[in-house]
Tab-separated table of N, CA and C in Angstrom:
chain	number	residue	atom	x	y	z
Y	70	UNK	N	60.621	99.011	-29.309
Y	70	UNK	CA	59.189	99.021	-29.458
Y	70	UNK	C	58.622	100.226	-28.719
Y	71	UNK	N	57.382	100.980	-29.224
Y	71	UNK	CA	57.130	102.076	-28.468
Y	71	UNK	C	55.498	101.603	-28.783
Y	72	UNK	N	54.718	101.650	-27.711
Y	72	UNK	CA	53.433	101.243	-27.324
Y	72	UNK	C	52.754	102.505	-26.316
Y	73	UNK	N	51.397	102.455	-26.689
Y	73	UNK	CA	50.045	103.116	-25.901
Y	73	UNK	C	49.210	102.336	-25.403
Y	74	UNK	N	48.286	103.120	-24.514
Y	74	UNK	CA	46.839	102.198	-24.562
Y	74	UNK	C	45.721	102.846	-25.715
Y	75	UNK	N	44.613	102.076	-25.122
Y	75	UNK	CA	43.270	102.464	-25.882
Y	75	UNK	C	42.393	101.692	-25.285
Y	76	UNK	N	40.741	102.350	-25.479
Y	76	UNK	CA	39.848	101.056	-25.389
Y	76	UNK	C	39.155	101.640	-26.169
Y	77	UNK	N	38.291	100.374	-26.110
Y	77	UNK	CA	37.048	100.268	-27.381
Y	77	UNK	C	36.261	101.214	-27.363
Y	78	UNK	N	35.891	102.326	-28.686
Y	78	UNK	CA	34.395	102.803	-28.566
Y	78	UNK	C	33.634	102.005	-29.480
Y	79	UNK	N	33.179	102.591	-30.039
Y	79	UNK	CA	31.869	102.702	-31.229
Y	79	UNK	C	32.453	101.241	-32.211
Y	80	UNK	N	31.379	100.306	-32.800
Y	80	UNK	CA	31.242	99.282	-33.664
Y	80	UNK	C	30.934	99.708	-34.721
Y	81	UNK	N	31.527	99.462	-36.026
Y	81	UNK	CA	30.279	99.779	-37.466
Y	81	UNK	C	30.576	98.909	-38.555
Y	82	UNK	N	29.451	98.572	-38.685
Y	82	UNK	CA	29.667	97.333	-39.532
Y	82	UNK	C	29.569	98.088	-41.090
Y	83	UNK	N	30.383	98.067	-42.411
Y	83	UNK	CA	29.645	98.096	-43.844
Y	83	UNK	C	29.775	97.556	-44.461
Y	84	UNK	N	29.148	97.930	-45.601
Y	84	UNK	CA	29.157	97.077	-46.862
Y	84	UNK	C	29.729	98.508	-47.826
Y	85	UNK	N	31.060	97.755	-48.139
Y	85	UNK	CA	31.454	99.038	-49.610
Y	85	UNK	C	30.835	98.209	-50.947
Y	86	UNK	N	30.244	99.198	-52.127
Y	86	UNK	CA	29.633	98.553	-53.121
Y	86	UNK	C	30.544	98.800	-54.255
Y	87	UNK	N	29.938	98.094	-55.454
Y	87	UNK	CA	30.757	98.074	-56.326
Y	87	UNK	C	31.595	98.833	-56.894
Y	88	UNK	N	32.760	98.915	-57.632
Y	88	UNK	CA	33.170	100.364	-57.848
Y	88	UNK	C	33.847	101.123	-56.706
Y	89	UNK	N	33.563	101.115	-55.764
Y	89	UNK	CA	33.862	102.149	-54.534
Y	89	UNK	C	35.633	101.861	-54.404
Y	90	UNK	N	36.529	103.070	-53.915
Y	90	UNK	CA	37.954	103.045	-53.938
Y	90	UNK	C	38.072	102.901	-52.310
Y	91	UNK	N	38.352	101.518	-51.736
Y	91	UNK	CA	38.520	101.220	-50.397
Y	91	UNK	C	38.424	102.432	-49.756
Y	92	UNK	N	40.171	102.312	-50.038
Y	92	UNK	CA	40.875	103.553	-48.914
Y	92	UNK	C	39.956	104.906	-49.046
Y	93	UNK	N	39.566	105.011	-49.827
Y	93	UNK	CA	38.786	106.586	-50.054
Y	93	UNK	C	37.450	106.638	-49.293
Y	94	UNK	N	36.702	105.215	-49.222
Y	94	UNK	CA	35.878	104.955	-48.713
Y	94	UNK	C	35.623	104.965	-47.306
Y	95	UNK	N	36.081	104.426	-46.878
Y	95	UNK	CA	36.362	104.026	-45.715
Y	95	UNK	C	37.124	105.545	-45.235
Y	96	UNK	N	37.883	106.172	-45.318
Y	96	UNK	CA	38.813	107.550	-44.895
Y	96	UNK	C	37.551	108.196	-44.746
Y	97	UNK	N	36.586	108.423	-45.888
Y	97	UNK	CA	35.481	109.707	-46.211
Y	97	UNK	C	34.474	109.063	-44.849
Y	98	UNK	N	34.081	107.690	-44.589
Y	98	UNK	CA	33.362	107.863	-43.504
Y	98	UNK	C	34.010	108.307	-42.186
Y	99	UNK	N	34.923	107.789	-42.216
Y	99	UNK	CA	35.848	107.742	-40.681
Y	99	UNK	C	35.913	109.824	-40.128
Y	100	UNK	N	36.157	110.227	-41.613
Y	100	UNK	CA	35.838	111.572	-41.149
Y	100	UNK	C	34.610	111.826	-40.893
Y	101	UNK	N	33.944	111.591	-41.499
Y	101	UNK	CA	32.289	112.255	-41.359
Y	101	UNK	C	31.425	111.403	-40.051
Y	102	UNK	N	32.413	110.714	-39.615
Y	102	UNK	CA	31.944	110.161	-38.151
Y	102	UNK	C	32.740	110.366	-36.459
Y	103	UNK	N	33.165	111.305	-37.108
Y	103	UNK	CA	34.542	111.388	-36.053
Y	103	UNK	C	35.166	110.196	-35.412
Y	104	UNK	N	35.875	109.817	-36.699
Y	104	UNK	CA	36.779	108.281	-36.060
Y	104	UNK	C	37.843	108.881	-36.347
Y	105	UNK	N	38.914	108.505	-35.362
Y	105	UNK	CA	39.894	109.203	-35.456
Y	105	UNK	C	41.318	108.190	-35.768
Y	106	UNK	N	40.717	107.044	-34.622
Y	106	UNK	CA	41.631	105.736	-34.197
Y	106	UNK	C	41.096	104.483	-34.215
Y	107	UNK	N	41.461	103.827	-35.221
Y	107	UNK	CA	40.195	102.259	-35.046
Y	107	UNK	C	41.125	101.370	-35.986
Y	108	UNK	N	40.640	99.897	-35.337
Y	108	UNK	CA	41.221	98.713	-36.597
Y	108	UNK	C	39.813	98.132	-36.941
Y	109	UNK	N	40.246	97.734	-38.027
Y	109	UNK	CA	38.990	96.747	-38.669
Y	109	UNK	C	39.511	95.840	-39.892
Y	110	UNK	N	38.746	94.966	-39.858
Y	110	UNK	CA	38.624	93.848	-40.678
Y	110	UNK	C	37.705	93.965	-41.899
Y	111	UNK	N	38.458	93.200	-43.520
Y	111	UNK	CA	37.195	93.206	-44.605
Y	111	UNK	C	37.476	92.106	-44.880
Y	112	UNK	N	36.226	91.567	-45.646
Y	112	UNK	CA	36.607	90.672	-46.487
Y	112	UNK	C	35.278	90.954	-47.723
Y	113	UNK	N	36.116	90.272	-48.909
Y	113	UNK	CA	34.309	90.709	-50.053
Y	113	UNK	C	35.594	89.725	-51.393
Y	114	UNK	N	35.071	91.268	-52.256
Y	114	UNK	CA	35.947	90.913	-53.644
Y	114	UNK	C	36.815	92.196	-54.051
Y	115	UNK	N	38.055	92.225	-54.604
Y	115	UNK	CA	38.547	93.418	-55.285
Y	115	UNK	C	38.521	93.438	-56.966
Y	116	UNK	N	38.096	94.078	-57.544
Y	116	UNK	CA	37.976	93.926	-58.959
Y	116	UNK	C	39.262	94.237	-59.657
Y	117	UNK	N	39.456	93.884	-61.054
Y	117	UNK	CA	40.729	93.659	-61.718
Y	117	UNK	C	40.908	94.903	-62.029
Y	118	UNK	N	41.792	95.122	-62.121
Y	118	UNK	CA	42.465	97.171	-62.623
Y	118	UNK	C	42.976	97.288	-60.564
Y	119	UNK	N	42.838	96.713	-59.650
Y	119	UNK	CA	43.301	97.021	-58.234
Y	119	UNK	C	44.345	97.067	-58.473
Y	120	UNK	N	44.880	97.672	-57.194
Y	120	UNK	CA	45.990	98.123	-57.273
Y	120	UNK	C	47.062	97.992	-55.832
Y	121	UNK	N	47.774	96.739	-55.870
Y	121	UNK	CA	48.031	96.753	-54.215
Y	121	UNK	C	49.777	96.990	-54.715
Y	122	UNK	N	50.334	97.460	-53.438
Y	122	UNK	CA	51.594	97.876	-53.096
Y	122	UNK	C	52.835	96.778	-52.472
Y	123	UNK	N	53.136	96.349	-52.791
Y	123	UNK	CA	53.690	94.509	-52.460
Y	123	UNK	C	55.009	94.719	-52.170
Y	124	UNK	N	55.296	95.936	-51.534
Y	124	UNK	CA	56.867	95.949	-51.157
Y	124	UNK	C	57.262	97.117	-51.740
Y	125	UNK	N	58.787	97.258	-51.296
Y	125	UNK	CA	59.699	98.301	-52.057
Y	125	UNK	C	60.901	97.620	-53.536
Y	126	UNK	N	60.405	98.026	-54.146
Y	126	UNK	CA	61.625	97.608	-55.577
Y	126	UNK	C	63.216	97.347	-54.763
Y	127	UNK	N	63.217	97.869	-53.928
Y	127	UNK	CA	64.927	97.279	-53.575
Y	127	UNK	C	65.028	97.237	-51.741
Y	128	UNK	N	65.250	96.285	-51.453
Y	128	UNK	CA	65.178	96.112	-49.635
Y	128	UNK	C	65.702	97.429	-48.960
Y	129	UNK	N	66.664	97.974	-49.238
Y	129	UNK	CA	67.247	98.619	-48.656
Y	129	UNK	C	67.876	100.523	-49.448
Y	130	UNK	N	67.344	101.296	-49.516
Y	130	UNK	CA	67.084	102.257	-49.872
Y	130	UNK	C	67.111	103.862	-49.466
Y	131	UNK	N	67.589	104.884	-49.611
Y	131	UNK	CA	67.525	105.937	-49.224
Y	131	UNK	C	66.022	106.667	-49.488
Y	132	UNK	N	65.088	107.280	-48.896
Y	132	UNK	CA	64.116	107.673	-49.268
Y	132	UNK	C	63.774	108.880	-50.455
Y	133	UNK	N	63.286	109.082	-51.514
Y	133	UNK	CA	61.973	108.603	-51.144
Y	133	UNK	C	62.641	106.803	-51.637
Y	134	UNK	N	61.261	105.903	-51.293
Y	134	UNK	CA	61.424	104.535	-51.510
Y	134	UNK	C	60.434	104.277	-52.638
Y	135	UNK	N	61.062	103.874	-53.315
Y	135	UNK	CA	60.052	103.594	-54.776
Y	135	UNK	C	59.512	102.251	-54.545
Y	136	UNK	N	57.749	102.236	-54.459
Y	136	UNK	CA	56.897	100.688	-54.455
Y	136	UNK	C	57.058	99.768	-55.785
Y	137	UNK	N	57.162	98.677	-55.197
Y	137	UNK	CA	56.435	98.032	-55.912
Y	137	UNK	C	55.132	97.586	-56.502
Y	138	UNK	N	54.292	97.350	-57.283
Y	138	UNK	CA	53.133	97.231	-57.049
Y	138	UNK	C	52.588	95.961	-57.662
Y	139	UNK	N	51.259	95.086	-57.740
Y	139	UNK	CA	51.203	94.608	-58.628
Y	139	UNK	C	49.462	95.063	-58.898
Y	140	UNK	N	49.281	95.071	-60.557
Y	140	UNK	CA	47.103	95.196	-60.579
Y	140	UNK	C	46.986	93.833	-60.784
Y	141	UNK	N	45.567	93.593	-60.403
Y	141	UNK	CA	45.108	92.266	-60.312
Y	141	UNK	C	44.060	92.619	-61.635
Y	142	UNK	N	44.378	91.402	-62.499
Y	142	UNK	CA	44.221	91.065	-64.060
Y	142	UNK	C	42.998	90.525	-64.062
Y	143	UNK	N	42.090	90.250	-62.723
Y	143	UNK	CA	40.763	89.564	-62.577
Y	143	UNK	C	40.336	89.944	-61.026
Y	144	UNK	N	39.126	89.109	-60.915
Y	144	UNK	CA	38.496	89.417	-59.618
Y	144	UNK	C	38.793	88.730	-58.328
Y	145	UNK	N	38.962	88.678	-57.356
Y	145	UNK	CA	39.931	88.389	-56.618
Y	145	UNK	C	39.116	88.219	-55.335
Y	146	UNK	N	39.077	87.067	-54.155
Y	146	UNK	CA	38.242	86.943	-53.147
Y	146	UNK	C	39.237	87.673	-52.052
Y	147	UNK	N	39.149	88.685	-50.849
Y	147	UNK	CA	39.552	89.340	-50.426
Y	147	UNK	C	39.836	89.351	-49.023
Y	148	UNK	N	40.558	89.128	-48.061
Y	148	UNK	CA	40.897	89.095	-46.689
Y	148	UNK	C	41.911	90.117	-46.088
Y	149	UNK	N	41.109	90.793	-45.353
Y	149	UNK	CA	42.717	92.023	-44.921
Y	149	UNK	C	41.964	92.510	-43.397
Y	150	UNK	N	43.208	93.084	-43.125
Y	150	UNK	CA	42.835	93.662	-41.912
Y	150	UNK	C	43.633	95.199	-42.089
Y	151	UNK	N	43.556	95.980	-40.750
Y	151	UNK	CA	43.823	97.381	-40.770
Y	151	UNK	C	44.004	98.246	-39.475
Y	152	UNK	N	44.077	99.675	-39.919
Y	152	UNK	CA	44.092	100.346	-38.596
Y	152	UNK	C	43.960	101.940	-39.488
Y	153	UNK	N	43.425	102.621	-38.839
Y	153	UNK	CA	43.240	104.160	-38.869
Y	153	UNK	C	43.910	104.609	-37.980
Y	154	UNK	N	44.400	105.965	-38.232
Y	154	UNK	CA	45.248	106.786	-37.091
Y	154	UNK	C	45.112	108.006	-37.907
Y	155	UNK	N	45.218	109.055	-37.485
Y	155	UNK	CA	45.211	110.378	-37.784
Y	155	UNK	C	46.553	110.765	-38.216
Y	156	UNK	N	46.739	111.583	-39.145
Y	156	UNK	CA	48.218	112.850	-39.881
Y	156	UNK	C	48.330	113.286	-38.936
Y	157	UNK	N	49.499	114.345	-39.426
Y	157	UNK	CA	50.216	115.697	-38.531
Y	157	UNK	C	48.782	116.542	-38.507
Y	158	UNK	N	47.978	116.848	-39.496
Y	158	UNK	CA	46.793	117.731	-39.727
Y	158	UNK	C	45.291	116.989	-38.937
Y	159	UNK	N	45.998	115.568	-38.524
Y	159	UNK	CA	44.369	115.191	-37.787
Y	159	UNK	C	43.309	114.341	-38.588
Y	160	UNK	N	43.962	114.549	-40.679
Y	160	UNK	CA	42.740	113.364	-41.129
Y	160	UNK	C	43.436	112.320	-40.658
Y	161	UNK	N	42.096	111.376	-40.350
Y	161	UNK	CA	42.152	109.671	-40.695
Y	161	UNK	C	42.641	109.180	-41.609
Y	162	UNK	N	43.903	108.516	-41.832
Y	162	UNK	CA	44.790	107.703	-42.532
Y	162	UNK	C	44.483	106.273	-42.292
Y	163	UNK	N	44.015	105.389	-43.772
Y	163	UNK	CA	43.836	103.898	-43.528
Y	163	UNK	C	44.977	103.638	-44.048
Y	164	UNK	N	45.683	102.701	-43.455
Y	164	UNK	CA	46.633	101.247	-43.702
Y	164	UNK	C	46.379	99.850	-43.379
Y	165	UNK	N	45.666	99.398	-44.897
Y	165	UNK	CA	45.509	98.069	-44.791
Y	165	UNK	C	45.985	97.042	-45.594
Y	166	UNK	N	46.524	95.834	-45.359
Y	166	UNK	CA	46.487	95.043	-46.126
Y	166	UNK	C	46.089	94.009	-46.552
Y	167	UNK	N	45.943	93.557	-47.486
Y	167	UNK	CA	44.903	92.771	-48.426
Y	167	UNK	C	45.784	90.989	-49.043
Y	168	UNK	N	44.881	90.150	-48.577
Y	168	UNK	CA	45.388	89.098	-49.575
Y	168	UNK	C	44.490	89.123	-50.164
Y	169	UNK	N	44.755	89.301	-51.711
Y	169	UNK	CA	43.640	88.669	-52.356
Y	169	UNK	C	43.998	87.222	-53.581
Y	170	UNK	N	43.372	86.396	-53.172
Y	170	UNK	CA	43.406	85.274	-54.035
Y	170	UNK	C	42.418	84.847	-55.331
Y	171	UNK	N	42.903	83.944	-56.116
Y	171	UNK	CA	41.945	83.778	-57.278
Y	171	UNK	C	42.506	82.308	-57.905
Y	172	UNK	N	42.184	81.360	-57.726
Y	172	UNK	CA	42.334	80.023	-57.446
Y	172	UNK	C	43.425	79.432	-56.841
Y	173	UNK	N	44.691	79.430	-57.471
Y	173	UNK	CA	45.385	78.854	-56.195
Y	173	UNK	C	46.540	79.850	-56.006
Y	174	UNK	N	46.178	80.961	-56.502
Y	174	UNK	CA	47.329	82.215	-56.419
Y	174	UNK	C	46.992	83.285	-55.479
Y	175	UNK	N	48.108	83.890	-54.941
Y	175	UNK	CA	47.119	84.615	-53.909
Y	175	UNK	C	48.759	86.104	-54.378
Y	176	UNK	N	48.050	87.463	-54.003
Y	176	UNK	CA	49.001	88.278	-54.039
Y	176	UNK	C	48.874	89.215	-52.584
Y	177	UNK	N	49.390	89.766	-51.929
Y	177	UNK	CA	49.536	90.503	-50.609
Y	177	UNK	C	50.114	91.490	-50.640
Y	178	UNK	N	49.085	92.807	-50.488
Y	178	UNK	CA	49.844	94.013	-50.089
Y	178	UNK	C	48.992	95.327	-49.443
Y	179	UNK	N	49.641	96.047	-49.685
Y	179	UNK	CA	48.948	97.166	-48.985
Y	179	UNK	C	47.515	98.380	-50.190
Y	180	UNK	N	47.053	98.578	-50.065
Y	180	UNK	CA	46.120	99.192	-50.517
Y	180	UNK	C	45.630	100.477	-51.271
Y	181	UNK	N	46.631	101.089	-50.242
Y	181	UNK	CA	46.883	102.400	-50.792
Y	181	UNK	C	46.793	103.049	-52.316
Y	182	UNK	N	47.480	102.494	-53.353
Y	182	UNK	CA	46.993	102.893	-54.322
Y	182	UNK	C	45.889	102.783	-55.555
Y	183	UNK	N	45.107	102.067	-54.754
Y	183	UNK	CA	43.765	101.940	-55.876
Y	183	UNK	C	42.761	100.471	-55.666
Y	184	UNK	N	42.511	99.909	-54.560
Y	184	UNK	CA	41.738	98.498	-54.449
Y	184	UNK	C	40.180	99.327	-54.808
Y	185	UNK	N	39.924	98.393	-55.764
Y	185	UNK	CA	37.845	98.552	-56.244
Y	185	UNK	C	37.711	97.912	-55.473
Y	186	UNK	N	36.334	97.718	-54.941
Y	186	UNK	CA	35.266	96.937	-55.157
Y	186	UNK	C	34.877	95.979	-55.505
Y	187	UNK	N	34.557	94.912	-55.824
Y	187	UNK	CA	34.038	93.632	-56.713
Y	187	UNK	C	32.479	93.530	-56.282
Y	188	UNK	N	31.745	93.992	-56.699
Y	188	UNK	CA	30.373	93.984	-56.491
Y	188	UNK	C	30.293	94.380	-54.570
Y	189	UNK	N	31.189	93.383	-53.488
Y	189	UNK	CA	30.616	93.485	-52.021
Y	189	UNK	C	31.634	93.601	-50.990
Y	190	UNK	N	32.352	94.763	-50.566
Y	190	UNK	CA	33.298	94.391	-49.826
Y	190	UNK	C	32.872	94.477	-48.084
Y	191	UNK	N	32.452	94.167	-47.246
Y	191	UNK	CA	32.418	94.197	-45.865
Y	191	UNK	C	33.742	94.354	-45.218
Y	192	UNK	N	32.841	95.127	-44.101
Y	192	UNK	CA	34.035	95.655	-42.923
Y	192	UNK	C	33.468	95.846	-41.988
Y	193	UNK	N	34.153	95.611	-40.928
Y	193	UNK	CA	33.673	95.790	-39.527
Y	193	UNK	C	35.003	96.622	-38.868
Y	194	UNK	N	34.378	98.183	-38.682
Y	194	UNK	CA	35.143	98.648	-38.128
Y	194	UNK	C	35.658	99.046	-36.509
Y	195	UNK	N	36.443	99.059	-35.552
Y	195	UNK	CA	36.107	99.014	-33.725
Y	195	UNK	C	36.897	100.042	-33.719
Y	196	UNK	N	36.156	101.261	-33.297
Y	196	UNK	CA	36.791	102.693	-33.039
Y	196	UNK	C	37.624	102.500	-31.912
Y	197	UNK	N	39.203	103.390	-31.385
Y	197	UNK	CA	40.078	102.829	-30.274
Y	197	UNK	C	39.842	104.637	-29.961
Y	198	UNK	N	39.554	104.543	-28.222
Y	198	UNK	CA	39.078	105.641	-27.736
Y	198	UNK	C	40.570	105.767	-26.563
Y	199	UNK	N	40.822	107.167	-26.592
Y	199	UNK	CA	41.684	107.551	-24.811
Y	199	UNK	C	43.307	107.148	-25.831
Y	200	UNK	N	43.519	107.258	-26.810
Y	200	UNK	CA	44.795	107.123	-27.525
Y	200	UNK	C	45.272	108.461	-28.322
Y	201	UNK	N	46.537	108.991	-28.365
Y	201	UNK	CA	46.421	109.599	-28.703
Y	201	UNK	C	47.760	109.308	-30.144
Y	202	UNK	N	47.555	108.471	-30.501
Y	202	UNK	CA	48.855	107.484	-31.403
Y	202	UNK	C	48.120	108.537	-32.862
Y	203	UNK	N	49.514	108.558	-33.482
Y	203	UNK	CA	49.188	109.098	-34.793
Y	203	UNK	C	50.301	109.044	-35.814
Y	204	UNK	N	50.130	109.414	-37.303
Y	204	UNK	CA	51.213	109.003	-38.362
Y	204	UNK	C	52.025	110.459	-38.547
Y	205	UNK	N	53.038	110.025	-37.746
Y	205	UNK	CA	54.127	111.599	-38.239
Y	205	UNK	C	54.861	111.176	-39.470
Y	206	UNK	N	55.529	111.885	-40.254
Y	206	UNK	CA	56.373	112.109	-40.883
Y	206	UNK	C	57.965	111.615	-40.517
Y	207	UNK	N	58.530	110.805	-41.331
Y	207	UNK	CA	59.988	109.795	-40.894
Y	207	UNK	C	61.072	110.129	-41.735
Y	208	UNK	N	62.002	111.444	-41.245
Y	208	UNK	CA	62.678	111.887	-42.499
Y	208	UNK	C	63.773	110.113	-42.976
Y	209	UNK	N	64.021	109.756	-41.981
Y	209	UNK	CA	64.634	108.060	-42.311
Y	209	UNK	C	64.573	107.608	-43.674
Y	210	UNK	N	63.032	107.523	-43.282
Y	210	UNK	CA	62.196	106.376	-44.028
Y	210	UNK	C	61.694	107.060	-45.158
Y	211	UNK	N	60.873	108.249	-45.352
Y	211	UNK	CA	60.074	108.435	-45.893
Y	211	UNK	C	58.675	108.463	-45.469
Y	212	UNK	N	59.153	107.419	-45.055
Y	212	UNK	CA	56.926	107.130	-44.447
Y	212	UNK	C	56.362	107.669	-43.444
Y	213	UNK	N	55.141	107.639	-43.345
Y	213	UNK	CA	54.045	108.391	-42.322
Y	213	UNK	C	54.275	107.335	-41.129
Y	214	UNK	N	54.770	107.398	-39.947
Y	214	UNK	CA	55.437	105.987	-39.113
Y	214	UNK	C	54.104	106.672	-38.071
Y	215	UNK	N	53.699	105.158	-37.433
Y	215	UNK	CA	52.533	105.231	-36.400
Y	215	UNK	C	53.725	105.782	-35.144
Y	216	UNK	N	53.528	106.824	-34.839
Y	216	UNK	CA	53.993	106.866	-33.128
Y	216	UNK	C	52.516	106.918	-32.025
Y	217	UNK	N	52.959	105.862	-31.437
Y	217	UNK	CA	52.010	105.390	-30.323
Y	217	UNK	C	51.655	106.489	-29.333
């Protein structure tokens, strides 16, 4: 395990509206507010054509790692949580993931490639100040790995 500190700055509460592409959303403010490091919480709706990331097609893999994905075929009530951290270059990178359910089915994944909107999504975001944790590059893995 490799761990930092942080403490709390800045609170911001929104509302993403209909249509709006989460991750894009949320990234475009975080820059234009100088957030660099923060977790936050949503909950609302994701509309059908979304697009969540539900794993890798095979457990165990040489990189790159090919996703799985699944789109959601309807509208979907929404619960996820998250975290921002900055690239090698310094933008704000969101990684969040999403359950979203729609009567007694529920699907779980990550976000990244395409969650709408459903008319109201809320978030409350808590900026993490005095950290200097960020997503390098994992020749391993493939992936952008948080080093603390």
């Amino acid at each position: 395990m490799k761990s930092s500190q942080a403490q709390l700055g800045r609170v911001f509460v929104l509302r993403l509206e209909d249509g709006e592409i989460v991750h894009e959303c949320i990234e475009r403010f975080a820059a234009e507010h100088g957030i660099a490091r923060a977790v936050l919480t949503l909950h609302g709706g994701a509309d059908r054509g979304s697009v969540l990331v539900t794993g890798p097609r095979e457990d165990r893999c040489p990189p790159p790692i090919a996703p799985q994905t699944a789109t959601l075929g309807h509208v979907h009530e929404v619960v996820g949580t998250g975290t921002i951290f900055p690239d090698e270059k310094g933008a704000p990178i969101l990684h969040v993931h999403l359950a979203c359910g729609r009567g007694e089915n529920t699907v779980t994944g990550c976000i990244r490639t395409g969650v709408k909107t459903w008319h109201v999504l809320e978030v409350v975001l808590v900026e993490l100040l005095g950290s200097t944790a960020r997503r390098l590059p994992d020749p391993a893995t493939g992936f952008e790995l948080l080093v603390p």
